[in-house]
Each structure stands twice: as structure tokens, then as C-alpha cells.
Short mmCIF file of C-alpha atoms and ligand atoms in Angstrom, two decimals:
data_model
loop_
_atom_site.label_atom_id
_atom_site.label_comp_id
_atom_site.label_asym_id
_atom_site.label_seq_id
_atom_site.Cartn_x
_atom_site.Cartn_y
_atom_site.Cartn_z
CA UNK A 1 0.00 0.00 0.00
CA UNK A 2 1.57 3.52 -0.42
CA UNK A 3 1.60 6.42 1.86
CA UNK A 4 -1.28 8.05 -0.01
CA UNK A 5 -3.36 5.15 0.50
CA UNK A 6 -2.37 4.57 3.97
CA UNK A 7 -2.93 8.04 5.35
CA UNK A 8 -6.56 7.64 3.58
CA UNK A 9 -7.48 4.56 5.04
CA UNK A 10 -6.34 5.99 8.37
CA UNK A 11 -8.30 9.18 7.53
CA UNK A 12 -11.24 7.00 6.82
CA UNK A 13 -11.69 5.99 10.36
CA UNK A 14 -9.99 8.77 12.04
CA UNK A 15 -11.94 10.11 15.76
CA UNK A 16 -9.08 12.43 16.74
CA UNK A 17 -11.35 15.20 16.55
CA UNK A 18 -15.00 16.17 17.00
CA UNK A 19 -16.06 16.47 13.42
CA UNK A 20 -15.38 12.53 12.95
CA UNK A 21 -19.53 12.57 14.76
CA UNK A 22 -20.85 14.21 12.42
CA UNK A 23 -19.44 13.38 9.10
CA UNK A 24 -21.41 10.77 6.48
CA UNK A 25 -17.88 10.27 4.57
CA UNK A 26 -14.16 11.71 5.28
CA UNK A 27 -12.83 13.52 2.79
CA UNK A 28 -8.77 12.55 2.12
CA UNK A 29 -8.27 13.85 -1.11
CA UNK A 30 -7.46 12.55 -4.72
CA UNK A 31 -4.86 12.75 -7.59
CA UNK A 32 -2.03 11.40 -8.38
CA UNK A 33 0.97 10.42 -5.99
CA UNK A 34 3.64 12.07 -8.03
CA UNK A 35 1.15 15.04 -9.10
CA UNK A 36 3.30 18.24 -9.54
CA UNK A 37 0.64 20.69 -8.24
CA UNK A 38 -1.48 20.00 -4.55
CA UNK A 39 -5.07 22.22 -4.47
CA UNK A 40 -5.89 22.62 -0.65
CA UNK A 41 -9.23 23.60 -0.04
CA UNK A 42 -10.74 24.21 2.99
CA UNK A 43 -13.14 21.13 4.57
CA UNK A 44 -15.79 18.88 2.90
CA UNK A 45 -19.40 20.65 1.87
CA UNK A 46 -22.37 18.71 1.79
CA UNK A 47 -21.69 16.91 -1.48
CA UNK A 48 -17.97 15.74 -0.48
CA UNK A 49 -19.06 14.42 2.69
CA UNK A 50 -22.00 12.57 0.94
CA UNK A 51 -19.20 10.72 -1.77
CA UNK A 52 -15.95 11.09 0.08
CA UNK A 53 -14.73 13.17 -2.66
CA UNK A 54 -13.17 16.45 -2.44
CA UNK A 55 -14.85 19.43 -4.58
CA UNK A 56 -18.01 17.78 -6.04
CA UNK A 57 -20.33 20.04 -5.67
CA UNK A 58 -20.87 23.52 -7.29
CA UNK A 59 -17.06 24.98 -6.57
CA UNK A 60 -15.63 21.99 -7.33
CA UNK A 61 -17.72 22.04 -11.06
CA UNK A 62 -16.03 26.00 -11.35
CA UNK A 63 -12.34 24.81 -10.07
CA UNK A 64 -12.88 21.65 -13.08
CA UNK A 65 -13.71 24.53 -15.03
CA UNK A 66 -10.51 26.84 -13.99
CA UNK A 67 -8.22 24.09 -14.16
CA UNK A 68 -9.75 23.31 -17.98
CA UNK A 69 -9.02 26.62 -18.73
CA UNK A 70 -5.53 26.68 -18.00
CA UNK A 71 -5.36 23.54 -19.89
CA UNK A 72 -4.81 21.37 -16.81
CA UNK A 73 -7.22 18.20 -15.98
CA UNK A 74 -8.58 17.68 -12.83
CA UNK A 75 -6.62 14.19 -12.88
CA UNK A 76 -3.42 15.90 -12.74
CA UNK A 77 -3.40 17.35 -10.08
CA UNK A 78 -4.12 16.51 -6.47
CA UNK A 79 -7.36 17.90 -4.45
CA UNK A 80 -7.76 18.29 -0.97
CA UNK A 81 -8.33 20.16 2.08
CA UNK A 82 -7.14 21.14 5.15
CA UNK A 83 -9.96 19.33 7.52
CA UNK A 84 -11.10 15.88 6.21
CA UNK A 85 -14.38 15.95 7.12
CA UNK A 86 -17.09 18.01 6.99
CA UNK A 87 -17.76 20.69 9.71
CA UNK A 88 -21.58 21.10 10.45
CA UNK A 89 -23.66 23.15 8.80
CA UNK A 90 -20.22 24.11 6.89
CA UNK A 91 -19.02 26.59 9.53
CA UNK A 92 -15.69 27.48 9.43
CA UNK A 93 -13.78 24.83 11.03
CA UNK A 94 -12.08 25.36 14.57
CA UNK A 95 -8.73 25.69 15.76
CA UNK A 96 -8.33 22.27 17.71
CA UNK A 97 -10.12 20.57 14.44
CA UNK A 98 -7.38 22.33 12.03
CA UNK A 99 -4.69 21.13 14.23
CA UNK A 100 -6.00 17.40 15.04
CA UNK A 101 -5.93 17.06 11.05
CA UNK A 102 -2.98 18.92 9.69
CA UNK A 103 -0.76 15.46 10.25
CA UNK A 104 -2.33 14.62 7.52
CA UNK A 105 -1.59 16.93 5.31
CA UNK A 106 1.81 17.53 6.34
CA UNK A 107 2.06 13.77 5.59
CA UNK A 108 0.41 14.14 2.00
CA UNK A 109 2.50 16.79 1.21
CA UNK A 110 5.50 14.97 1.92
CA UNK A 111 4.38 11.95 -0.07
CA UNK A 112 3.29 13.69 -2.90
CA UNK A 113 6.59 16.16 -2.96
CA UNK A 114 4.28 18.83 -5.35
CA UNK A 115 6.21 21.60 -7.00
CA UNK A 116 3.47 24.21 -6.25
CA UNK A 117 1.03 24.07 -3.47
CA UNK A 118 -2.47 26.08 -4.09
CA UNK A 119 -4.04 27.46 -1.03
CA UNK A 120 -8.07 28.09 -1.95
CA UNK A 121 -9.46 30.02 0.69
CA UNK A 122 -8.33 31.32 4.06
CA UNK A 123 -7.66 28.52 6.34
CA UNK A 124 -5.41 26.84 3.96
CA UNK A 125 -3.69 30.47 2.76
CA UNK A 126 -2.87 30.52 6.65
CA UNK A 127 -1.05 27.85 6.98
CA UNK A 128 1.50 28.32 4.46
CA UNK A 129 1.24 32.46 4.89
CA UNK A 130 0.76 33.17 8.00
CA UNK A 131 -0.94 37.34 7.99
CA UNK A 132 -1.21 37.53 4.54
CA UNK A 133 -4.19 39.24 2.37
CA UNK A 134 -5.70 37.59 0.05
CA UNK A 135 -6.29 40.50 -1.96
CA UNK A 136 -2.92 41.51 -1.90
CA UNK A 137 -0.79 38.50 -2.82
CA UNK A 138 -3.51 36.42 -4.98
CA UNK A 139 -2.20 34.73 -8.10
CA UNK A 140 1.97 35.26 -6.64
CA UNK A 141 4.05 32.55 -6.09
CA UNK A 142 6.01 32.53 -2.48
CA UNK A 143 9.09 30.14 -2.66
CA UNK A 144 8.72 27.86 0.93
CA UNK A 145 11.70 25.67 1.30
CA UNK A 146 11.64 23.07 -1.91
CA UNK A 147 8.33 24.39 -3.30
CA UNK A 148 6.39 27.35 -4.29
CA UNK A 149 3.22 28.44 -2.55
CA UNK A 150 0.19 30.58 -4.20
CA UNK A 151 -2.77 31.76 -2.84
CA UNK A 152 -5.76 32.29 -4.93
CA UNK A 153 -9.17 33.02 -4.15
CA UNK A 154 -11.19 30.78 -2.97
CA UNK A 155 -13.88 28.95 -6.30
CA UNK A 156 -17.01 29.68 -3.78
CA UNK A 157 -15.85 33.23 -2.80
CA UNK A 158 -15.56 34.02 -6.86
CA UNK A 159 -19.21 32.17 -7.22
CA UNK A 160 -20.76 34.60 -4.89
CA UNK A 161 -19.07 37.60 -5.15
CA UNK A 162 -18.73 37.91 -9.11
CA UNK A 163 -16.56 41.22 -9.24
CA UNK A 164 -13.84 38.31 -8.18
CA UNK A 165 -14.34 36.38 -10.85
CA UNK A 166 -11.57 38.03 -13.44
CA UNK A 167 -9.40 37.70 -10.81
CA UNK A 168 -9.54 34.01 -10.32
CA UNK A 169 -9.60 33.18 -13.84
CA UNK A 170 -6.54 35.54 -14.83
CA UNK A 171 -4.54 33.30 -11.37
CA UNK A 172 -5.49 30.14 -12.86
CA UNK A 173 -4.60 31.16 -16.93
CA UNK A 174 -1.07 31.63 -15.51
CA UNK A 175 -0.40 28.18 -14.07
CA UNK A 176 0.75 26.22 -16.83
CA UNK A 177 3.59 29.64 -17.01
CA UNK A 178 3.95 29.53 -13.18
CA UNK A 179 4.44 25.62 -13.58
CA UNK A 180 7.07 26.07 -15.76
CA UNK A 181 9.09 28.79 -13.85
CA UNK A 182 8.41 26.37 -10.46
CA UNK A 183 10.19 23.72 -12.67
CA UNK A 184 13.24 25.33 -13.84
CA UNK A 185 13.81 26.92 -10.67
CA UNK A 186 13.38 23.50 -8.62
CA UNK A 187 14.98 21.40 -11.06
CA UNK A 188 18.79 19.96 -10.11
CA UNK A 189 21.36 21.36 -12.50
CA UNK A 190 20.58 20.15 -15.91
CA UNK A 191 22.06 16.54 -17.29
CA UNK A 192 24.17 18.70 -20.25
CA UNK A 193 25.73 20.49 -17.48
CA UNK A 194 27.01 17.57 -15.55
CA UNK A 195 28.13 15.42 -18.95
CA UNK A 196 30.36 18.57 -19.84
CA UNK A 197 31.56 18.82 -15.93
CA UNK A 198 32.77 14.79 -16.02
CA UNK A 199 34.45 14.58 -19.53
CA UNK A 200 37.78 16.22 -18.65
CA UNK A 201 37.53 13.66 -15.29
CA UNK A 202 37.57 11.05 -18.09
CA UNK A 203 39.92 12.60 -20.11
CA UNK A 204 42.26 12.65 -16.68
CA UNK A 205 44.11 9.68 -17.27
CA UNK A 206 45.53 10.76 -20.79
CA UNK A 207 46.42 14.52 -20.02
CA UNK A 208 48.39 12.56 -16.42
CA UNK A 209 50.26 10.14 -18.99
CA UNK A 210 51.67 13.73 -20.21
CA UNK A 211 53.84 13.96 -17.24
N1 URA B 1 -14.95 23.62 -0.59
C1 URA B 1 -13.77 23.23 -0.08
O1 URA B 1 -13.03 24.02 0.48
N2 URA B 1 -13.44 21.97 -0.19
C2 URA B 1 -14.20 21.07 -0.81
O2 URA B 1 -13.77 19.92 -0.88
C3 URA B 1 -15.40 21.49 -1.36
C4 URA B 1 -15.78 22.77 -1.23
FE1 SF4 B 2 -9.73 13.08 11.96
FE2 SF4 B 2 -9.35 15.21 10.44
FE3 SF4 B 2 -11.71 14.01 10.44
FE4 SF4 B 2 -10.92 15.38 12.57
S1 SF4 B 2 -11.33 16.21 10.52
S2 SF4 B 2 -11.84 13.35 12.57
S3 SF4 B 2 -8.71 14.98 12.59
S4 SF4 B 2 -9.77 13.13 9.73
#
């Protein structure tokens, strides 16, 4: 089983904290293990909680719809949240609920190693970045240790409040460019580099017969 799996399973029957009562279905998250981007929502609405499955319902049809845009499938990338299951009545989930499940998290992030990590909406923008506005620092990328961070605006927040709505598209057309620059700037030296670095080592042992 890999670490994906195992953290869901373990998510699956998880009571460390109160909302583990009143969920129908956890929520771990989906996508692929070596997926280059991570989407980190905030908790499971009705819908998720209903299927187990992380933006179902009507955000989750707009972010299929971003992510289309930008020429990305929902497939490649991974979807989650920051609470696995579903606070009641979605209210905002608590403090001691965001800390019982960000083990989680931390541990899907390290499996998954993702080049960029997408905080949608406020609870996940405050973990990465801490004190930050939204409205200030939407659509940037903040380098945090071997990845890149960027906030964007929550698909719900853009669904009810339309003058957001060219914002969150514009964030989302520039992934596939922010991608790239996340790539070459996390990327090891290239292979050319290193082949022209070791072919005077194996050159050595004629230029030594010189002596
Ligand atoms: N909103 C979220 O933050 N997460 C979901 O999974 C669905 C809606
Ligand atoms: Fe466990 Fe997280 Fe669900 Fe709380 S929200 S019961 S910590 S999986």
C-alpha cells in the first residue's frame, strides 16, 4: 500500500477530533501520488461528505472549469483540504479541528513532494502564509523551502461575489507559465551540465600520462 493510501485509510476511520460525529464520509483527497501541483481547499461541503470526494459540488464544477481553462485536468493534479471531514452546517472549522488534522496533510504533502502548493481560501492560505491578504498576494508565487506556494481566491468566494471572478480566472490562466518557472527553478542542474563537468575527469588519465 503507499503512503497516499495509507494516510486515507487511516483518515477513513480517524476520531481524533469532534467532526469525525458528524461526518457521512471523510474527505482525504485525490490525484495522483507524483502530481506536480497539490489544491488545498478548505473542509468537505455537503456533497464531499455525501461521496468522500473532495470538490463535487458547485465549486468543485467552477475549479474543473478553472483548471480546464488553464489547460490542466482535474486528474493531474491533487485535491484536498485542510480538515477531512465536513464541519456542520459548513461553519468554518475550529482551531483544535485544524490542528487534530494537519498530520495529515503535512504527511500528503510529503508523499506527494508537489512543485506548487495552491491554497483556496483562508484557512489553507494561513497555513502556508501566515498574515497575509488575500487580496494583496492572490495569483503570486512565495518560494517555501523546496516548493512554491500561491494563494488564490477561494472557487465559492468568486461564485458569490462575481466582481472576483476576473481575478480568479486571470490566477489560474497563468499556471501552466507559473508551472514552468516552479520547474526550472526547482529542477537539479541540468544533465548537459554535468556530462560537460565529467568529460575532462575522463579525459584525466591521458592529459596525467603527459607527465
Ligand atoms: N470547498 C472546499 O473548500 N473543499 C471542498 O472539498 C469542497 C468545497
Ligand atoms: Fe480526523 Fe481530520 Fe476528520 Fe478530525 S477532521 S476526525 S482529525 S480526519
Amino acid at each position: 500500500m503507499s503512503d497516499l493510501e495509507k494516510i486515507a485509510v487511516e483518515v477513513s476511520v480517524c476520531t481524533n477530533c469532534a467532526l469525525h460525529q458528524t461526518r457521512k464520509k471523510s474527505v482525504p483527497g485525490v490525484g495522483p501520488a507524483d502530481a506536480e501541483i497539490m489544491l488545498i481547499g478548505e473542509g468537505p461541503g455537503f456533497n464531499e461528505d455525501e461521496q468522500g470526494l473532495p470538490f463535487v459540488g458547485q465549486s468543485g464544477q467552477f475549479l474543473s472549469e478553472l483548471l480546464a481553462q488553464a489547460g490542466l485536468k482535474r486528474e493531474d493534479v491533487w485535491i484536498g483540504n485542510v480538515v477531512k471531514c465536513r464541519p456542520p452546517g459548513n461553519r468554518d472549522p475550529l482551531p483544535d479541528e485544524l490542528s487534530a488534522c494537519d498530520r495529515y496533510l503535512e504527511r500528503q504533502i510529503a508523499a506527494i513532494n508537489p512543485k506548487i502548493i495552491i491554497t483556496l481560501g483562508r484557512f489553507s492560505m494561513a497555513k502556508f502564509l501566515p498574515g497575509v491578504k488575500i487580496s494583496q498576494i492572490h495569483g503570486q508565487m512565495s518560494r517555501i523551502g523546496e516548493r512554491f506556494v500561491i494563494a488564490m481566491f477561494h472557487p465559492a468566494a468568486a461564485l458569490h461575489q462575481p466582481p472576483l471572478k476576473p481575478a480568479i480566472l486571470a490566477d489560474f490562466a497563468r499556471l501552466p507559465a507559473l508551472l514552468d518557472e516552479a520547474r526550472a527553478k526547482l529542477s537539479p542542474p541540468a544533465a548537459a551540465e554535468k556530462s560537460a563537468y565529467t568529460s575532462p575527469v575522463t579525459d584525466e588519465p591521458k592529459q596525467m600520462s603527459l607527465f
